[in-house]
Short mmCIF file of C-alpha atoms and ligand atoms in Angstrom, two decimals:
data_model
loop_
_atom_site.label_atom_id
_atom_site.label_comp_id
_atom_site.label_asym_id
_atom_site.label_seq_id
_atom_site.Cartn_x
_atom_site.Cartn_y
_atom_site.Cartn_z
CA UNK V 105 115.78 83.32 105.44
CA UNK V 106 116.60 79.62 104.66
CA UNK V 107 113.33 78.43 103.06
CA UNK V 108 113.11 74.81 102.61
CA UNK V 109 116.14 73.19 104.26
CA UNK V 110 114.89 71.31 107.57
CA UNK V 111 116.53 72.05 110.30
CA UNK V 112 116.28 68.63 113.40
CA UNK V 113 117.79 69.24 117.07
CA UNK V 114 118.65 66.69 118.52
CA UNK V 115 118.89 66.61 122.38
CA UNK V 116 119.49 64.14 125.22
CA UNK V 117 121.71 63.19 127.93
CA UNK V 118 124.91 62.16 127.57
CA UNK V 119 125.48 59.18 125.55
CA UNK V 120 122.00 58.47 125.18
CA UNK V 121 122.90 57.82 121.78
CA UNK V 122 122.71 61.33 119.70
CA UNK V 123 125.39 61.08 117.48
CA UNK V 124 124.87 57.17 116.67
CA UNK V 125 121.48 58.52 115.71
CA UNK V 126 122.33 61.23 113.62
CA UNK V 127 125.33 59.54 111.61
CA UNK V 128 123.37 56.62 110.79
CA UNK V 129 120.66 59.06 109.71
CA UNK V 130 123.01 60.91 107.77
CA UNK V 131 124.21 57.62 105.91
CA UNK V 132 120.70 56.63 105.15
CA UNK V 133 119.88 60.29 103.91
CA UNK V 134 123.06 60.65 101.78
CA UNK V 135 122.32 57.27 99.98
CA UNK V 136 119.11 58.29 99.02
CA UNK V 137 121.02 61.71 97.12
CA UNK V 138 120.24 64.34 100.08
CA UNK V 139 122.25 66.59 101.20
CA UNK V 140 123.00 66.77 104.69
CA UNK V 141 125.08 69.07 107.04
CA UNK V 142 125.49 68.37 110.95
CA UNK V 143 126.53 70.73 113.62
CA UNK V 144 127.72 69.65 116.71
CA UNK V 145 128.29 70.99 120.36
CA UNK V 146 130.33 70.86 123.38
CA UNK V 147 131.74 72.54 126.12
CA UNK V 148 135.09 71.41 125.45
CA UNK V 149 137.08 71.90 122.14
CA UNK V 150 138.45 68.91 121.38
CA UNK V 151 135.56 66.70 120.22
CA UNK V 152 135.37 62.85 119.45
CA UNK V 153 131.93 63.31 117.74
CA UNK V 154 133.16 66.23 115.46
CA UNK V 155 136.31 64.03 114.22
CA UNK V 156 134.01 60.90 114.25
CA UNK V 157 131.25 62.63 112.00
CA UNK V 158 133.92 63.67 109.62
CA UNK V 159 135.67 60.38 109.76
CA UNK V 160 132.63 59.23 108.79
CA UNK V 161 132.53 61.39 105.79
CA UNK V 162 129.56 63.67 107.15
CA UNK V 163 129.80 67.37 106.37
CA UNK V 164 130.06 68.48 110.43
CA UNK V 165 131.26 72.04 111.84
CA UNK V 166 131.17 72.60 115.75
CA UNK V 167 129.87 74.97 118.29
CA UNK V 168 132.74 74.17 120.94
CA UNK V 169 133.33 76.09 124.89
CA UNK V 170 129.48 76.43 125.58
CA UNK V 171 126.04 74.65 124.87
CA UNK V 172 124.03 75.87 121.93
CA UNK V 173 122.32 78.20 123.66
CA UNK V 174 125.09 79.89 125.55
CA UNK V 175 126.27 80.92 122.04
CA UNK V 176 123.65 81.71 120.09
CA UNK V 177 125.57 83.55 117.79
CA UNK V 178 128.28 80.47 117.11
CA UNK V 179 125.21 78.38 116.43
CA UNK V 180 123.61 80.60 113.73
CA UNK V 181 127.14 81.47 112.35
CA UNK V 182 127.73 77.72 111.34
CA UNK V 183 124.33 76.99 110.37
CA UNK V 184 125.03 79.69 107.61
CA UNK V 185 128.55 78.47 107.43
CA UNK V 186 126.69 74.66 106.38
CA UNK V 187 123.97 76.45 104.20
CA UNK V 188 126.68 78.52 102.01
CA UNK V 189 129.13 75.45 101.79
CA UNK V 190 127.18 72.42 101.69
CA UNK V 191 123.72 73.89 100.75
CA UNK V 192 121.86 70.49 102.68
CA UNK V 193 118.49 69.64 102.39
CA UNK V 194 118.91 68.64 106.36
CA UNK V 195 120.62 70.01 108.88
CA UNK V 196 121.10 67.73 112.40
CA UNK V 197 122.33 69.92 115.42
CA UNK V 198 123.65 67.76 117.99
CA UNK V 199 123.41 69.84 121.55
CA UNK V 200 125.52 69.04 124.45
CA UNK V 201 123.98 66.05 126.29
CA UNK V 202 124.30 68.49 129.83
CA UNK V 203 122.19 71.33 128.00
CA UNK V 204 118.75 71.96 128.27
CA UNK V 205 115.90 74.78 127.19
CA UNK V 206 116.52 74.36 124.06
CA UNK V 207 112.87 75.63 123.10
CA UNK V 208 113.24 78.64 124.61
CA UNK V 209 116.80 79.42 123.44
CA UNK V 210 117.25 77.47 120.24
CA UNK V 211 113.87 77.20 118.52
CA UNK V 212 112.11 80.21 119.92
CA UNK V 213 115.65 82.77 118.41
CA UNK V 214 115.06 80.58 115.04
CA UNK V 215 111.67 81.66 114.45
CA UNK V 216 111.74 85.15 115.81
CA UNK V 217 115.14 86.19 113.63
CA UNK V 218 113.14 84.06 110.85
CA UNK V 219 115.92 81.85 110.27
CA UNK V 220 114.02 78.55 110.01
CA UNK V 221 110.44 78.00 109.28
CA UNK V 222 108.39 76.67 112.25
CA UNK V 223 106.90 73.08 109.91
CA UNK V 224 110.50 72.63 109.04
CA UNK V 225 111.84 72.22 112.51
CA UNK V 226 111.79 69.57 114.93
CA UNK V 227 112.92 68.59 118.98
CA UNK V 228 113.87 65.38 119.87
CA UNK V 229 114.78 64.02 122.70
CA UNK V 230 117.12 60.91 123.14
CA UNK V 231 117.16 58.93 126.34
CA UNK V 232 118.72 55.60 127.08
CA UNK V 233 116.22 53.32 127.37
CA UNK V 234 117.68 51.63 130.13
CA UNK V 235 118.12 54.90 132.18
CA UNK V 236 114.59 55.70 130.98
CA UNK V 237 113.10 52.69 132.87
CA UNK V 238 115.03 53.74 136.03
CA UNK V 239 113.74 57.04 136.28
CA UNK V 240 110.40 55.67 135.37
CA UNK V 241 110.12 52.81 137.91
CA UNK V 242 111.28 55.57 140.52
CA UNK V 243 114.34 53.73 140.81
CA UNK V 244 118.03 55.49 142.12
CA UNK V 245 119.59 56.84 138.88
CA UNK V 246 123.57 57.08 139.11
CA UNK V 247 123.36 60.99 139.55
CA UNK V 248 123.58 63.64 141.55
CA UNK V 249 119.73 64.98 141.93
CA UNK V 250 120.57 68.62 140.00
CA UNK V 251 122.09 66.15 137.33
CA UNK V 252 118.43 63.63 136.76
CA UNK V 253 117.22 67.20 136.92
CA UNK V 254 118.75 68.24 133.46
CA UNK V 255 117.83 64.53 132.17
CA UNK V 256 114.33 65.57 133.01
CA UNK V 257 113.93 68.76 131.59
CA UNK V 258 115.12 67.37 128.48
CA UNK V 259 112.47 64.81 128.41
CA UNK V 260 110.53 67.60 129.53
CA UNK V 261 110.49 69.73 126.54
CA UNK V 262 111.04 67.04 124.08
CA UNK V 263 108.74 66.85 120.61
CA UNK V 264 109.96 63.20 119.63
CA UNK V 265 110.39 61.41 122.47
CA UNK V 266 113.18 58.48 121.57
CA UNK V 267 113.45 55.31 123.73
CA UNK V 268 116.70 54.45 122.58
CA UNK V 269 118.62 50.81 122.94
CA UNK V 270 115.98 48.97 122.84
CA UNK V 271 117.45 46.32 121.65
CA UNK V 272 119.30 46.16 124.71
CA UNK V 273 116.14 45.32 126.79
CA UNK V 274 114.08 42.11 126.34
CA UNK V 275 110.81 42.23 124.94
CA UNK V 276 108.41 42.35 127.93
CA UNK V 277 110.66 44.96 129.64
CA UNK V 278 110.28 47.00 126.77
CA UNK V 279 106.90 46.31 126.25
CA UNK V 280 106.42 47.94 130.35
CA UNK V 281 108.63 50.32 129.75
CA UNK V 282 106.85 52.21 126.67
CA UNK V 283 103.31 52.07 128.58
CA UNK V 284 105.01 53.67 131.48
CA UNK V 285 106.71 56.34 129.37
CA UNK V 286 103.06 56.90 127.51
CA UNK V 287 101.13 57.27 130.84
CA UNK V 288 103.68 59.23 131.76
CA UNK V 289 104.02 61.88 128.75
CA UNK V 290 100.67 61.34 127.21
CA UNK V 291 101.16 64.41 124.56
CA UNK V 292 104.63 63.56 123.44
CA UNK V 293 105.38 61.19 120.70
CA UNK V 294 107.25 58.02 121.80
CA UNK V 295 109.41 56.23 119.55
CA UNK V 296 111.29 53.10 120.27
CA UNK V 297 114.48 52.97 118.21
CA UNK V 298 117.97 51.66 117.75
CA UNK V 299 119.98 53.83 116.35
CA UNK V 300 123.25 51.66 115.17
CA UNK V 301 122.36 51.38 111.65
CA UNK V 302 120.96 53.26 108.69
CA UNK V 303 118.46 50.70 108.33
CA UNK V 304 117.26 50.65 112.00
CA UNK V 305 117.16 54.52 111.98
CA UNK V 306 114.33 54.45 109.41
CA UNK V 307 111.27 54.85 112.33
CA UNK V 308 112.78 58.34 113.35
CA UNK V 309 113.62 59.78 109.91
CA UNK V 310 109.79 59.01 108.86
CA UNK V 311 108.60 61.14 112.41
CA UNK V 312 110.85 63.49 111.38
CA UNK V 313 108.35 64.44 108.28
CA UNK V 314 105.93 65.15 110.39
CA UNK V 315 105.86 68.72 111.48
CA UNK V 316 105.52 71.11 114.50
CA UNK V 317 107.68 67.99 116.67
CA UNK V 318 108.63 70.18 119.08
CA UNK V 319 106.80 71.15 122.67
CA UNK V 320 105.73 74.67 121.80
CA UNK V 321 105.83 75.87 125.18
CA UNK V 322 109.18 76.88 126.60
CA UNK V 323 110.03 75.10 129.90
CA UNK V 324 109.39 76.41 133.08
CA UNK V 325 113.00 75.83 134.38
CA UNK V 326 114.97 76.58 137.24
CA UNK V 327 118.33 77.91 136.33
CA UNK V 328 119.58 77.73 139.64
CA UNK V 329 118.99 73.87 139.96
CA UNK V 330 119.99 73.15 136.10
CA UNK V 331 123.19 75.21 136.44
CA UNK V 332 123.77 73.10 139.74
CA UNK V 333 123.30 70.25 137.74
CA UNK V 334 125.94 71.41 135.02
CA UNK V 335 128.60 72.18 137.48
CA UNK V 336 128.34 68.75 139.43
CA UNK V 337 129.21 67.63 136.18
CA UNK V 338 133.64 67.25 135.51
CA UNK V 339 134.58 67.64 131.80
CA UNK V 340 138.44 65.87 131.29
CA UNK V 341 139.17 66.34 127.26
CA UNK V 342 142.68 65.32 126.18
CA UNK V 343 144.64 64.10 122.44
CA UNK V 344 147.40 61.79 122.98
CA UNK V 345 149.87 61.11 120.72
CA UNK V 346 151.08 57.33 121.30
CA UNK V 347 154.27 56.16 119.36
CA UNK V 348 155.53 51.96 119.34
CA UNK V 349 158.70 51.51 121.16
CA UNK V 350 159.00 47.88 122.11
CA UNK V 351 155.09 47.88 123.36
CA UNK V 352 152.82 48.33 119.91
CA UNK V 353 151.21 51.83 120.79
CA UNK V 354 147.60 50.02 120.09
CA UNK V 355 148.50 47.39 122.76
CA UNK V 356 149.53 50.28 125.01
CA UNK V 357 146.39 52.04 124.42
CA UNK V 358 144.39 49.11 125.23
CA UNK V 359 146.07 49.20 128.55
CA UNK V 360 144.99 52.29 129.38
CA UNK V 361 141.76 52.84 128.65
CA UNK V 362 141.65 49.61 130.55
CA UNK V 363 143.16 51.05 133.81
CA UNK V 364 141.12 54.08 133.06
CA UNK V 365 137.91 52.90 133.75
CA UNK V 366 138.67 50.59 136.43
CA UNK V 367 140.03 53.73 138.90
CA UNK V 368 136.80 55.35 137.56
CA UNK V 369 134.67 52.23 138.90
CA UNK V 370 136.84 52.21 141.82
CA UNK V 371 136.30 55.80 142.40
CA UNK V 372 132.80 55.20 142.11
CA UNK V 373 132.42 58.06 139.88
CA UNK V 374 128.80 58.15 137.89
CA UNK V 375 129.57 58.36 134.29
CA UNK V 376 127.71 60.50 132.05
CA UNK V 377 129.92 59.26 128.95
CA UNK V 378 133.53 58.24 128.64
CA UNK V 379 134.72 58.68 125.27
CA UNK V 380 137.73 57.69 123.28
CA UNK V 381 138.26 58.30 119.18
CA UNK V 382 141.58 56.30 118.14
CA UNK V 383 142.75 56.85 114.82
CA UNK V 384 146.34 56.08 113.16
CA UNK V 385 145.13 58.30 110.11
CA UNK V 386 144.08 54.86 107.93
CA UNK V 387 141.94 53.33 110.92
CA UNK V 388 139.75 54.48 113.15
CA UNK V 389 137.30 53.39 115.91
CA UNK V 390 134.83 55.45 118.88
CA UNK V 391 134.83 53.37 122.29
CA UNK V 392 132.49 54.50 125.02
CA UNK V 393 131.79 53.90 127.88
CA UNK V 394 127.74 55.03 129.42
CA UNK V 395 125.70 54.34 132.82
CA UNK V 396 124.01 50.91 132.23
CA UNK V 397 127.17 49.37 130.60
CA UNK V 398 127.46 46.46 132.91
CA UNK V 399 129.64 44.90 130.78
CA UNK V 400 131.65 47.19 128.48
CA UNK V 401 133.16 46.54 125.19
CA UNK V 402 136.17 48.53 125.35
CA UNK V 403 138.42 46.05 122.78
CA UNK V 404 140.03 47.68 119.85
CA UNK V 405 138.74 46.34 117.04
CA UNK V 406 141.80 44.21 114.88
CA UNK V 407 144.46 45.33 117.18
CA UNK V 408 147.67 43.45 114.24
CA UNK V 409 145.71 46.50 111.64
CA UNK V 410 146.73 49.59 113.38
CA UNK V 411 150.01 51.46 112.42
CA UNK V 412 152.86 52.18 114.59
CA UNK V 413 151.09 55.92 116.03
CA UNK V 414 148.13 56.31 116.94
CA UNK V 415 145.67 59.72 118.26
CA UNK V 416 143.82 59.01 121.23
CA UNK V 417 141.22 61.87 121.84
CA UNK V 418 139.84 61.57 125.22
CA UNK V 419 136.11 63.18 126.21
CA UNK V 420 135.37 62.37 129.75
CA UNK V 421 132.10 63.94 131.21
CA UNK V 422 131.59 62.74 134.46
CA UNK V 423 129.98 63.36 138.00
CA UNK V 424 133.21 64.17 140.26
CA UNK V 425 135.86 67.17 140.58
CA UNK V 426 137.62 68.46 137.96
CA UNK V 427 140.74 67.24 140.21
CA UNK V 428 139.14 63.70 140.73
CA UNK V 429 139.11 62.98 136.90
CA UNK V 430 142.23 64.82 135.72
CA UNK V 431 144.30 62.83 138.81
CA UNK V 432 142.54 59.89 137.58
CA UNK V 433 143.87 60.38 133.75
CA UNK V 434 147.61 61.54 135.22
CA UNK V 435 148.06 58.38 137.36
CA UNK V 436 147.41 56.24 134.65
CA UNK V 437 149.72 58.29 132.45
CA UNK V 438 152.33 58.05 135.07
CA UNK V 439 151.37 54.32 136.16
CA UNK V 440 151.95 53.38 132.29
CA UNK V 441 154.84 55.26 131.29
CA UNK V 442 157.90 53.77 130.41
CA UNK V 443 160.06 55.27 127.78
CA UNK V 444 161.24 52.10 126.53
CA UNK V 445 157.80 50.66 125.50
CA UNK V 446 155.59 53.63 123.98
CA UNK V 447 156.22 57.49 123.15
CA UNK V 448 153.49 59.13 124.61
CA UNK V 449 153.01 62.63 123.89
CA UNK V 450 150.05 64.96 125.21
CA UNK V 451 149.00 67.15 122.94
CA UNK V 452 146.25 69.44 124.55
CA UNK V 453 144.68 68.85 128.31
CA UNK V 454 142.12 70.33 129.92
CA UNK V 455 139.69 69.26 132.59
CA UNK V 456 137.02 72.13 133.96
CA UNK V 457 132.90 72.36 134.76
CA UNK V 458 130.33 73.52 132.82
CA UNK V 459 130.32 77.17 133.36
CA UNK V 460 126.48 78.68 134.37
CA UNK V 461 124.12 78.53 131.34
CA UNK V 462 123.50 82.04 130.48
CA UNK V 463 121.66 81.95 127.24
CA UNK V 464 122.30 84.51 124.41
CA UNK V 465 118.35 84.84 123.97
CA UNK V 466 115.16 83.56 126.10
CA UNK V 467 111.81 83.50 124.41
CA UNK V 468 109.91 82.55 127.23
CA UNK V 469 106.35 83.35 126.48
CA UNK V 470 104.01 80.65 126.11
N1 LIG Y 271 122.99 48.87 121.85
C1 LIG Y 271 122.84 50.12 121.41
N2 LIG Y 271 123.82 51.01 121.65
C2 LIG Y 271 123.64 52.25 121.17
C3 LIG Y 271 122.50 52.68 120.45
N3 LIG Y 271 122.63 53.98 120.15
C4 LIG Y 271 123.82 54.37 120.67
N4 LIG Y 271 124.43 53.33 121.28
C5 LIG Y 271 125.73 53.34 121.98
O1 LIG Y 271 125.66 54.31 123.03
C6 LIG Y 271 126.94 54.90 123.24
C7 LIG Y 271 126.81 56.41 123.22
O2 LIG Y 271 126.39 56.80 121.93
P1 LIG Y 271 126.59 58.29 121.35
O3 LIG Y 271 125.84 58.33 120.07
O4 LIG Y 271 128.00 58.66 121.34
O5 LIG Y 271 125.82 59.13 122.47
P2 LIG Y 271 125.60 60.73 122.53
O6 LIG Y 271 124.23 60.96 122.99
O7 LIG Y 271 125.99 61.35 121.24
O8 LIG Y 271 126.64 61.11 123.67
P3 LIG Y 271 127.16 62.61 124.07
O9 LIG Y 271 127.47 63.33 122.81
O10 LIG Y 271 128.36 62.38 124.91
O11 LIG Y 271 126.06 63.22 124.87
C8 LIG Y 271 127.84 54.32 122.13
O12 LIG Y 271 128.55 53.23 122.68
C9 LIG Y 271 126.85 53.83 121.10
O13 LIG Y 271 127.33 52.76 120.32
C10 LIG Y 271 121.48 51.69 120.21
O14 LIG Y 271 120.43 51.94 119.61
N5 LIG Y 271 121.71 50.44 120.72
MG1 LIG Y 272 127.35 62.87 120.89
#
């Protein structure tokens, strides 16, 4: 039984802003002497947000090959795994931003096998604000209709209800947008936020005190459309190890994730979130790429700083065929090769969908 250590999911679709929210969190929790450990969760096993978190010197240890709730048993082997070692106050668990029932399988499993106390766990829900106001207008989100599926069911089930990026929307839009979203989920707690700094992250850390901020009901889900969703979904995860010929390898890596994203765009492929960690082991910096970035910053920061290697991890989750987004990565391998200018060198590949969620546990009862 873990008895006072608090214990926040954190759910959402992809790059609705999770783990921005949960590292700036940590940072404003660790300067005030807490402890805090973070777990985080994919389907693939080579994660940007895992390295990131740790880059960013926050205890993290990952559930990898399956959502939370797929793998029960991963997820309550590294809570234990962050209680023994780090013994934190708070505990963030980041689930996959495809994954959804968390209630049922997540929450439900913690308070039945008595591993967390019911007032010292919380749900929240991420969306991006702009996304938010799509599906709320009854616009055309970018997706597949099994994929705004899983986006609602998140929202569905969600305690704390963030509206996040709102400082990407200008004031009356916002202003619209959160009496929509309260007519529309009268019982749920909204909470406008931006998430980019520990100061800024202050509004959701204080709703986190508050207890029971979770939906207490389980959904009533369809696993045949959310599993639909999932596998419409293409997962492309690579590391790349770039070497300077006569081409600097962060010039060369600029390039690419340049050409990258425009066969994407001129694929028309809906991106959930295109990720990319660089790091020359002194540096490091997290591009991404989300639906509603019109105009994305994709620049490496200082490009004269960066040393002469540099490890690109790659986490593309997208709405295509695994083929479509793996072809996509090779050609611009292949279109940017040249031995002269850059040693490239792939590490680990893998592109694949989401496999059928088939939760470990399901406490369904209302
Ligand atoms: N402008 C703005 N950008 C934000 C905010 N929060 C997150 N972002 C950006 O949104 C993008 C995605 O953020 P992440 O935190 O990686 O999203 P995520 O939900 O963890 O994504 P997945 O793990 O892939 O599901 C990044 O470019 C962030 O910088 C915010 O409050 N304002
Ligand atoms: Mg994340």
């Amino acid at each position: 039984m873990i008895n006072t250590m608090k214990i926040h999911l954190v759910s959402g679709f992809l790059g609705s802003g999770k783990t921005t929210a949960i590292i700036s969190a940590s940072k404003a929790l660790m300067a005030q002497g807490q402890k805090v450990g973070v777990i985080t969760n994919d389907q693939g096993k080579y994660l940007v947000d895992t390295h990131f978190m740790r880059l960013n010197d926050i205890p993290a240890v990952e559930v990898n090959g399956g959502c939370f709730c797929c793998n029960y048993g991963d997820f309550n082997q590294s809570l234990e795994q962050i209680t023994q070692e780090i013994k934190p106050d708070v505990v963030f668990a980041e689930s996959v931003g495809s994954c959804a029932d968390i209630v049922a399988t997540v929450v439900k499993p913690l308070m039945e096998f008595k591993t967390a106390h019911e007032e010292d766990t919380t749900l929240t829900t991420f969306t991006d604000a702009r996304l938010l106001k799509i599906y709320l207008e009854g616009g055309d989100l970018p997706f597949q209709d099994n994929v705004i599926y899983i986006f609602e069911q998140q929202i569905q089930e969600a305690g704390i209800l963030v509206v996040n990026k709102v400082d990407l929307l200008a004031d009356d839009v916002l202003g619209d947008l959160l009496d929509r979203t309260a007519q529309r989920f009268p019982e749920k707690q909204v909470l406008p936020l931006v998430s980019l700094t520990s100061e800024s992250i202050i509004p959701w850390l204080e709703s986190l005190q508050n207890t029971l901020q979770y939906a207490s009901a389980p959904l009533k889900i369809s696993y045949k459309i959310y599993g639909s969703g999932e596998q419409e979904l293409a997962w492309y995860d690579a590391r790349l190890r770039v070497e300077t010929g006569s081409k600097p390898a962060v010039a060369w890596v600029q390039d690419f994730l340049g050409m990258v994203v425009q066969q994407i765009s001129e694929q028309s492929i809906p991106v959930g979130h295109l990720k990319f960690l660089l790091s020359d082991g002194v540096h490091h910096q997290k591009i991404s790429l989300v639906s509603g970035d019109d105009n994305p910053d994709l620049m490496i920061d200082q490009p004269e700083m960066w040393g002469p290697t540099i490890e690109l991890t790659v986490n593309a989750r997208v709405e295509c065929s695994q083929e479509q987004i793996r072809q996509i990565f090779q050609n611009c391998l292949a279109e940017s090769f040249d031995a002269n200018k850059v040693k490239v060198t792939v590490l680990t590949e893998e592109a694949f969908h989401p496999g059928f969620p088939n939760p470990t546990y399901r406490f369904a009862k209302i």
